[in-house]
Tab-separated table of C-alpha atoms in Angstrom:
chain	number	residue	atom	x	y	z
A	1	UNK	CA	-36.103	0.933	-22.059
A	2	UNK	CA	-35.539	4.660	-21.622
A	3	UNK	CA	-32.174	6.330	-21.306
A	4	UNK	CA	-30.840	6.416	-17.752
A	5	UNK	CA	-28.532	9.253	-16.784
A	6	UNK	CA	-25.319	8.422	-14.937
A	7	UNK	CA	-25.295	10.195	-11.581
A	8	UNK	CA	-22.026	10.618	-9.674
A	9	UNK	CA	-22.280	11.968	-6.144
A	10	UNK	CA	-20.519	11.908	-2.791
A	11	UNK	CA	-20.767	8.809	-0.651
A	12	UNK	CA	-23.523	9.034	1.979
A	13	UNK	CA	-22.679	6.688	4.881
A	14	UNK	CA	-26.273	6.390	6.082
A	15	UNK	CA	-27.699	5.526	2.670
A	16	UNK	CA	-24.740	3.926	0.867
A	17	UNK	CA	-22.858	1.992	3.510
A	18	UNK	CA	-24.589	-1.372	3.108
A	19	UNK	CA	-24.907	-0.971	-0.676
A	20	UNK	CA	-21.199	-0.246	-1.116
A	21	UNK	CA	-20.249	-3.107	1.201
A	22	UNK	CA	-22.296	-5.522	-0.924
A	23	UNK	CA	-20.870	-4.017	-4.114
A	24	UNK	CA	-17.259	-4.284	-2.900
A	25	UNK	CA	-17.837	-7.852	-1.761
A	26	UNK	CA	-18.670	-8.837	-5.323
A	27	UNK	CA	-15.619	-7.111	-6.787
A	28	UNK	CA	-12.276	-8.851	-6.925
A	29	UNK	CA	-8.845	-7.279	-6.658
A	30	UNK	CA	-5.956	-8.768	-8.612
A	31	UNK	CA	-5.003	-10.032	-12.059
A	32	UNK	CA	-7.626	-12.293	-13.564
A	33	UNK	CA	-5.086	-14.801	-14.833
A	34	UNK	CA	-3.743	-15.539	-11.355
A	35	UNK	CA	-5.847	-15.185	-8.210
A	36	UNK	CA	-8.384	-12.816	-6.772
A	37	UNK	CA	-8.149	-11.023	-3.451
A	38	UNK	CA	-11.480	-10.195	-1.873
A	39	UNK	CA	-11.576	-7.367	0.657
A	40	UNK	CA	-13.660	-7.160	3.803
A	41	UNK	CA	-13.807	-3.542	4.958
A	42	UNK	CA	-15.345	-4.553	8.290
A	43	UNK	CA	-18.412	-2.396	7.786
A	44	UNK	CA	-16.485	0.756	6.842
A	45	UNK	CA	-16.205	1.254	3.042
A	46	UNK	CA	-13.927	4.280	3.441
A	47	UNK	CA	-11.540	2.587	5.882
A	48	UNK	CA	-8.611	2.787	3.415
A	49	UNK	CA	-8.750	6.593	3.236
A	50	UNK	CA	-10.131	7.493	6.657
A	51	UNK	CA	-6.651	8.125	8.101
A	52	UNK	CA	-5.622	10.536	5.321
A	53	UNK	CA	-5.619	14.321	5.957
A	54	UNK	CA	-8.395	14.959	3.389
A	55	UNK	CA	-10.442	12.278	1.667
A	56	UNK	CA	-13.545	11.640	-0.410
A	57	UNK	CA	-15.515	8.753	-1.876
A	58	UNK	CA	-17.780	8.987	-4.918
A	59	UNK	CA	-20.480	6.585	-6.052
A	60	UNK	CA	-21.963	6.191	-9.531
A	61	UNK	CA	-25.591	5.255	-10.106
A	62	UNK	CA	-27.763	4.337	-13.076
A	63	UNK	CA	-31.338	4.598	-11.926
A	64	UNK	CA	-31.299	3.037	-8.469
A	65	UNK	CA	-28.440	0.714	-9.362
A	66	UNK	CA	-24.985	1.257	-7.836
A	67	UNK	CA	-22.576	0.709	-10.747
A	68	UNK	CA	-19.262	2.181	-9.617
A	69	UNK	CA	-17.207	3.668	-6.796
A	70	UNK	CA	-13.935	5.536	-6.421
A	71	UNK	CA	-11.934	6.991	-3.531
A	72	UNK	CA	-9.360	9.753	-3.244
A	73	UNK	CA	-7.125	11.377	-0.646
A	74	UNK	CA	-5.012	14.543	-0.532
A	75	UNK	CA	-1.716	15.291	1.228
A	76	UNK	CA	1.418	17.429	1.004
A	77	UNK	CA	4.615	15.623	-0.027
A	78	UNK	CA	8.173	16.113	-1.258
A	79	UNK	CA	8.539	15.773	-5.015
A	80	UNK	CA	12.138	16.946	-5.453
A	81	UNK	CA	14.260	18.326	-2.632
A	82	UNK	CA	13.040	20.430	0.287
A	83	UNK	CA	12.305	23.097	1.322
A	84	UNK	CA	10.816	24.487	-1.906
A	85	UNK	CA	9.939	21.347	-3.797
A	86	UNK	CA	6.698	20.430	-2.088
A	87	UNK	CA	3.482	19.517	-3.823
A	88	UNK	CA	-0.094	18.780	-2.912
A	89	UNK	CA	-0.956	15.390	-4.409
A	90	UNK	CA	-4.216	13.525	-4.815
A	91	UNK	CA	-4.173	9.744	-4.659
A	92	UNK	CA	-6.774	7.758	-6.622
A	93	UNK	CA	-7.722	4.332	-5.323
A	94	UNK	CA	-10.584	1.875	-5.049
A	95	UNK	CA	-11.950	2.392	-8.572
A	96	UNK	CA	-14.568	-0.298	-9.129
A	97	UNK	CA	-17.146	-0.666	-11.900
A	98	UNK	CA	-19.782	-3.385	-11.984
A	99	UNK	CA	-18.911	-6.096	-14.497
A	100	UNK	CA	-22.357	-5.635	-16.094
A	101	UNK	CA	-21.710	-1.954	-16.820
A	102	UNK	CA	-18.117	-1.856	-18.018
A	103	UNK	CA	-16.975	-0.241	-21.290
A	104	UNK	CA	-19.588	2.494	-20.912
A	105	UNK	CA	-17.243	5.248	-19.733
A	106	UNK	CA	-18.279	4.957	-16.089
A	107	UNK	CA	-14.712	4.451	-14.867
A	108	UNK	CA	-13.371	7.493	-16.719
A	109	UNK	CA	-16.333	9.597	-15.531
A	110	UNK	CA	-15.567	8.689	-11.924
A	111	UNK	CA	-11.888	9.596	-12.319
A	112	UNK	CA	-12.700	12.929	-13.992
A	113	UNK	CA	-15.166	13.807	-11.235
A	114	UNK	CA	-12.551	12.986	-8.585
A	115	UNK	CA	-9.992	15.127	-10.447
A	116	UNK	CA	-12.436	18.038	-10.270
A	117	UNK	CA	-12.485	17.631	-6.503
A	118	UNK	CA	-8.667	17.578	-6.480
A	119	UNK	CA	-8.509	20.799	-8.507
A	120	UNK	CA	-11.045	22.488	-6.204
A	121	UNK	CA	-8.662	21.646	-3.334
A	122	UNK	CA	-5.620	23.132	-5.113
A	123	UNK	CA	-3.970	19.765	-5.863
A	124	UNK	CA	-0.866	19.896	-8.067
A	125	UNK	CA	-0.717	16.261	-9.188
A	126	UNK	CA	-3.064	13.306	-9.279
A	127	UNK	CA	-1.562	9.825	-9.109
A	128	UNK	CA	-2.605	6.189	-8.929
A	129	UNK	CA	-1.077	2.736	-8.550
A	130	UNK	CA	-1.897	-0.461	-10.397
A	131	UNK	CA	-0.285	-3.695	-11.462
A	132	UNK	CA	1.917	-3.312	-14.514
A	133	UNK	CA	-0.002	-6.101	-16.260
A	134	UNK	CA	-3.433	-4.597	-15.556
A	135	UNK	CA	-4.094	-3.647	-19.175
A	136	UNK	CA	-7.562	-2.226	-18.539
A	137	UNK	CA	-6.305	0.140	-15.826
A	138	UNK	CA	-3.245	1.235	-17.846
A	139	UNK	CA	-5.425	1.867	-20.911
A	140	UNK	CA	-7.868	3.960	-18.904
A	141	UNK	CA	-5.358	6.145	-17.076
A	142	UNK	CA	-2.488	6.381	-19.573
A	143	UNK	CA	-4.220	6.245	-22.944
A	144	UNK	CA	-7.529	7.936	-22.157
A	145	UNK	CA	-6.850	10.220	-19.197
A	146	UNK	CA	-3.261	11.330	-20.010
A	147	UNK	CA	-1.517	9.936	-16.934
A	148	UNK	CA	2.205	9.290	-17.307
A	149	UNK	CA	4.167	6.338	-15.975
A	150	UNK	CA	6.116	7.610	-12.995
A	151	UNK	CA	7.545	4.855	-10.769
A	152	UNK	CA	7.708	1.050	-10.722
A	153	UNK	CA	7.987	0.113	-7.039
A	154	UNK	CA	8.465	-3.447	-5.859
A	155	UNK	CA	5.869	-5.045	-3.565
A	156	UNK	CA	7.392	-7.724	-1.347
A	157	UNK	CA	5.164	-10.208	0.470
A	158	UNK	CA	6.369	-12.603	3.145
A	159	UNK	CA	4.035	-15.203	4.737
A	160	UNK	CA	3.884	-15.373	8.518
A	161	UNK	CA	4.698	-18.723	10.104
A	162	UNK	CA	4.208	-19.643	13.746
A	163	UNK	CA	7.885	-20.628	13.739
A	164	UNK	CA	9.945	-17.845	15.278
A	165	UNK	CA	12.734	-16.431	13.115
A	166	UNK	CA	16.237	-16.395	14.563
A	167	UNK	CA	17.510	-12.977	15.646
A	168	UNK	CA	21.281	-12.600	15.482
A	169	UNK	CA	22.963	-12.108	18.857
A	170	UNK	CA	25.330	-9.648	17.166
A	171	UNK	CA	22.537	-7.152	16.574
A	172	UNK	CA	20.995	-4.734	19.048
A	173	UNK	CA	17.350	-3.727	18.551
A	174	UNK	CA	15.767	-0.589	19.982
A	175	UNK	CA	12.211	0.711	19.812
A	176	UNK	CA	12.324	4.444	19.137
A	177	UNK	CA	10.103	7.055	20.731
A	178	UNK	CA	7.769	8.721	18.274
A	179	UNK	CA	9.539	12.083	18.570
A	180	UNK	CA	12.920	10.480	17.888
A	181	UNK	CA	11.598	8.474	14.935
A	182	UNK	CA	10.018	11.577	13.424
A	183	UNK	CA	13.241	13.570	13.790
A	184	UNK	CA	15.308	10.823	12.124
A	185	UNK	CA	12.855	10.433	9.261
A	186	UNK	CA	12.846	14.183	8.625
A	187	UNK	CA	16.642	14.281	8.712
A	188	UNK	CA	17.345	11.314	6.457
A	189	UNK	CA	14.233	10.737	4.337
A	190	UNK	CA	12.650	14.141	3.764
A	191	UNK	CA	14.254	14.327	0.316
A	192	UNK	CA	12.830	10.988	-0.794
A	193	UNK	CA	10.108	11.021	-3.418
A	194	UNK	CA	6.604	11.491	-1.959
A	195	UNK	CA	7.779	11.873	1.645
A	196	UNK	CA	4.660	13.007	3.589
A	197	UNK	CA	5.042	16.291	5.415
A	198	UNK	CA	2.706	15.033	8.155
A	199	UNK	CA	4.950	12.053	8.984
A	200	UNK	CA	4.372	12.781	12.664
A	201	UNK	CA	0.652	12.103	12.280
A	202	UNK	CA	1.418	8.755	10.653
A	203	UNK	CA	3.752	7.707	13.460
A	204	UNK	CA	1.235	8.799	16.105
A	205	UNK	CA	-1.659	6.958	14.485
A	206	UNK	CA	-2.981	4.026	16.542
A	207	UNK	CA	-2.399	1.722	13.551
A	208	UNK	CA	1.338	2.439	13.617
A	209	UNK	CA	2.725	-0.214	15.939
A	210	UNK	CA	6.092	1.486	16.353
A	211	UNK	CA	9.495	2.237	14.859
A	212	UNK	CA	12.540	0.073	15.515
A	213	UNK	CA	16.242	0.559	14.865
A	214	UNK	CA	18.989	-2.066	14.563
A	215	UNK	CA	22.735	-1.598	15.000
A	216	UNK	CA	25.785	-3.777	15.827
A	217	UNK	CA	25.914	-5.004	19.413
A	218	UNK	CA	28.655	-3.271	21.364
A	219	UNK	CA	28.056	0.078	19.679
A	220	UNK	CA	25.941	2.909	21.047
A	221	UNK	CA	22.721	4.146	19.449
A	222	UNK	CA	23.260	7.453	21.218
A	223	UNK	CA	26.484	7.879	19.268
A	224	UNK	CA	26.850	7.209	15.552
A	225	UNK	CA	26.843	3.446	14.851
A	226	UNK	CA	29.067	2.248	12.012
A	227	UNK	CA	25.935	0.692	10.469
A	228	UNK	CA	22.266	1.073	11.298
A	229	UNK	CA	18.792	0.537	9.899
A	230	UNK	CA	15.256	1.466	10.859
A	231	UNK	CA	11.676	0.715	9.865
A	232	UNK	CA	8.118	1.245	11.054
A	233	UNK	CA	5.154	-1.136	11.150
A	234	UNK	CA	1.504	-0.404	10.292
A	235	UNK	CA	-1.304	-2.795	11.226
A	236	UNK	CA	-3.461	-2.777	8.091
A	237	UNK	CA	-5.446	-5.726	9.419
A	238	UNK	CA	-7.234	-3.420	11.841
A	239	UNK	CA	-8.751	-1.589	8.859
A	240	UNK	CA	-9.738	-4.391	6.514
A	241	UNK	CA	-9.231	-8.090	5.873
A	242	UNK	CA	-8.250	-9.979	2.741
A	243	UNK	CA	-9.282	-13.378	1.464
A	244	UNK	CA	-7.872	-15.370	-1.424
A	245	UNK	CA	-10.152	-16.627	-4.176
A	246	UNK	CA	-9.809	-18.437	-7.504
A	247	UNK	CA	-6.607	-20.191	-6.412
A	248	UNK	CA	-5.406	-23.284	-8.300
A	249	UNK	CA	-6.316	-26.647	-6.785
A	250	UNK	CA	-2.617	-27.445	-6.440
A	251	UNK	CA	-2.187	-24.394	-4.187
A	252	UNK	CA	-5.102	-25.502	-2.011
A	253	UNK	CA	-3.690	-29.005	-1.686
A	254	UNK	CA	-0.198	-27.733	-0.875
A	255	UNK	CA	-1.546	-25.386	1.771
A	256	UNK	CA	-3.397	-28.159	3.584
A	257	UNK	CA	-0.717	-30.833	3.171
A	258	UNK	CA	2.124	-28.546	4.300
A	259	UNK	CA	0.256	-27.760	7.512
A	260	UNK	CA	-0.441	-31.431	8.128
A	261	UNK	CA	3.215	-32.371	7.564
A	262	UNK	CA	4.321	-29.557	9.870
A	263	UNK	CA	2.129	-30.932	12.667
A	264	UNK	CA	3.142	-34.564	12.186
A	265	UNK	CA	6.829	-33.980	11.426
A	266	UNK	CA	7.929	-30.518	12.596
A	267	UNK	CA	11.566	-31.330	11.801
A	268	UNK	CA	10.699	-31.336	8.083
A	269	UNK	CA	11.367	-27.787	6.882
A	270	UNK	CA	8.619	-27.674	4.284
A	271	UNK	CA	7.505	-24.054	3.779
A	272	UNK	CA	4.038	-23.725	5.259
A	273	UNK	CA	1.550	-21.490	3.458
A	274	UNK	CA	-0.877	-19.725	5.821
A	275	UNK	CA	-4.591	-20.231	5.347
A	276	UNK	CA	-5.332	-17.440	2.859
A	277	UNK	CA	-8.820	-18.770	2.154
A	278	UNK	CA	-10.253	-17.282	5.318
A	279	UNK	CA	-10.220	-13.527	6.017
A	280	UNK	CA	-6.805	-12.426	7.257
A	281	UNK	CA	-4.937	-9.266	8.185
A	282	UNK	CA	-1.428	-8.100	7.393
A	283	UNK	CA	1.339	-5.842	8.637
A	284	UNK	CA	2.813	-3.212	6.335
A	285	UNK	CA	6.464	-2.230	6.790
A	286	UNK	CA	7.175	1.387	5.825
A	287	UNK	CA	9.963	3.928	6.201
A	288	UNK	CA	12.801	1.465	5.602
A	289	UNK	CA	16.129	3.293	5.824
A	290	UNK	CA	19.701	2.085	6.270
A	291	UNK	CA	23.288	3.312	6.354
A	292	UNK	CA	26.647	1.558	6.642
A	293	UNK	CA	28.321	-1.609	5.301
A	294	UNK	CA	26.313	-3.955	7.539
A	295	UNK	CA	22.980	-2.182	7.058
A	296	UNK	CA	21.574	-4.803	4.681
A	297	UNK	CA	21.979	-7.471	7.346
A	298	UNK	CA	20.370	-5.137	9.871
A	299	UNK	CA	17.324	-4.623	7.622
A	300	UNK	CA	16.934	-8.385	7.378
A	301	UNK	CA	17.180	-8.701	11.161
A	302	UNK	CA	14.500	-6.054	11.634
A	303	UNK	CA	12.223	-7.877	9.186
A	304	UNK	CA	12.710	-11.099	11.156
A	305	UNK	CA	11.789	-9.217	14.317
A	306	UNK	CA	8.588	-7.961	12.668
A	307	UNK	CA	7.829	-11.520	11.552
A	308	UNK	CA	8.117	-12.743	15.141
A	309	UNK	CA	5.855	-9.928	16.268
A	310	UNK	CA	3.310	-10.833	13.567
A	311	UNK	CA	3.420	-14.531	14.469
A	312	UNK	CA	1.907	-13.643	17.840
A	313	UNK	CA	-1.040	-11.926	16.157
A	314	UNK	CA	-4.252	-13.907	15.721
A	315	UNK	CA	-4.942	-13.077	12.077
A	316	UNK	CA	-1.793	-11.514	10.583
A	317	UNK	CA	-0.901	-13.914	7.756
A	318	UNK	CA	1.542	-11.850	5.671
A	319	UNK	CA	3.983	-8.954	5.979
A	320	UNK	CA	3.995	-6.543	3.064
A	321	UNK	CA	6.643	-4.005	2.088
A	322	UNK	CA	6.806	-1.648	-0.893
A	323	UNK	CA	10.058	0.031	-1.904
A	324	UNK	CA	11.279	1.968	-4.927
A	325	UNK	CA	12.281	-0.146	-7.898
A	326	UNK	CA	15.884	1.068	-7.650
A	327	UNK	CA	16.079	0.759	-3.847
A	328	UNK	CA	18.689	-1.887	-3.015
A	329	UNK	CA	16.987	-2.517	0.347
A	330	UNK	CA	14.647	-4.870	-1.497
A	331	UNK	CA	17.534	-7.349	-1.736
A	332	UNK	CA	17.569	-7.686	2.057
A	333	UNK	CA	13.838	-7.901	2.771
A	334	UNK	CA	12.573	-11.490	3.162
A	335	UNK	CA	9.789	-12.337	0.722
A	336	UNK	CA	8.290	-15.043	-1.429
A	337	UNK	CA	8.735	-14.371	-5.116
A	338	UNK	CA	5.498	-16.190	-5.969
A	339	UNK	CA	3.476	-13.822	-3.761
A	340	UNK	CA	5.322	-10.598	-4.569
A	341	UNK	CA	5.008	-8.089	-7.408
A	342	UNK	CA	8.388	-7.081	-8.904
A	343	UNK	CA	6.942	-4.079	-10.723
A	344	UNK	CA	3.954	-2.206	-9.431
A	345	UNK	CA	3.100	0.802	-11.583
A	346	UNK	CA	2.538	4.363	-10.401
A	347	UNK	CA	1.137	6.892	-12.878
A	348	UNK	CA	0.913	10.647	-12.377
A	349	UNK	CA	-0.807	13.627	-14.012
A	350	UNK	CA	-0.275	17.373	-13.610
A	351	UNK	CA	-3.538	19.100	-12.729
A	352	UNK	CA	-2.110	22.624	-13.120
A	353	UNK	CA	-0.586	23.994	-16.312
A	354	UNK	CA	2.457	25.391	-14.495
A	355	UNK	CA	3.257	21.924	-13.134
A	356	UNK	CA	3.540	20.234	-16.542
A	357	UNK	CA	7.233	21.098	-17.002
A	358	UNK	CA	8.134	19.699	-13.591
A	359	UNK	CA	6.085	16.603	-14.416
A	360	UNK	CA	8.304	16.073	-17.462
A	361	UNK	CA	11.379	16.230	-15.217
A	362	UNK	CA	9.795	13.839	-12.712
A	363	UNK	CA	8.907	11.191	-15.270
A	364	UNK	CA	11.879	11.414	-17.627
A	365	UNK	CA	14.601	11.279	-14.981
A	366	UNK	CA	15.503	7.733	-13.868
A	367	UNK	CA	14.093	7.152	-10.346
A	368	UNK	CA	17.413	6.846	-8.523
A	369	UNK	CA	16.191	8.292	-5.233
A	370	UNK	CA	14.235	6.305	-2.665
A	371	UNK	CA	10.442	6.322	-2.632
A	372	UNK	CA	8.379	6.740	0.543
A	373	UNK	CA	5.216	4.649	0.454
A	374	UNK	CA	2.555	6.027	2.772
A	375	UNK	CA	0.947	3.204	4.820
A	376	UNK	CA	-2.341	5.092	4.798
A	377	UNK	CA	-2.631	4.405	1.064
A	378	UNK	CA	-2.080	0.648	1.110
């Protein structure tokens, strides 16, 4: 058999759409020792980056065989404190290599090619996210491609039940107008790590279901409440669906039996696991912010409100939130430990020589400030 040259080129929707869909369908997401999550992009392979300001997808071919894909997006964010500490960052996601062609350098070639596109677009830093225990991904980016560990956010996952959560009568909830939400985010969160400068575009996107604030009943939102909290909700299920695979038999049995018990004896408070074995959507909570002694309780109330909103959706099975590893808000966000990830891993790389010193400061200083997770990159 003759030598076949690896070709990496831009994604062509007319030619590649069906091929990439089939390729993605065969690829699993998640740690091999636990469960797999299969994604259904609903006929749009670039759905996860389509809402970003600038984006690109690359495909890798050997002969006529599709052997790998990768996606990237570019945006302007805060990296230290405004107004001078802004940076253009490139996010790497969706790296997939066919299981038959791994350990041939295809993954690293895709990343390097995407980095070239970043550099051509004047990007300061490239970054990616993976599970801390994903040894193959960490080895590729950290050991081979010189990425540096940057943040360890916490991913919190809460199943959606048809049971409505109780909302405290001592809490007032208010849906904010987009202009008001944008102004508050810029005032209170613009110094958080990776705060997107185009926050207004995110809030105005049709996938953003709204921004809500909570404060003690009897106080005025127009004034300055003694405690308050806010968050926004993104409907990721409109972009793509997830489906669970490779789950233990015990999990399958518990899922079915818990639903049966709930129907026959609703007074029994057995936690009911949603049906994750059929394609499902999810809501993503972003922009969580709070102030005041009662703000933790207010965050929890807002999360319960989002749960009730999700319970009315046909296919929303979980609510996902990602916050900085040092963000104490995580203590007040309802979640199931068994479904959550206590330490996601973000890695970063300076793509300009003059940015290497600031990269050292970014990665060596303990991440005490909050982290803004862009819903467009989930």
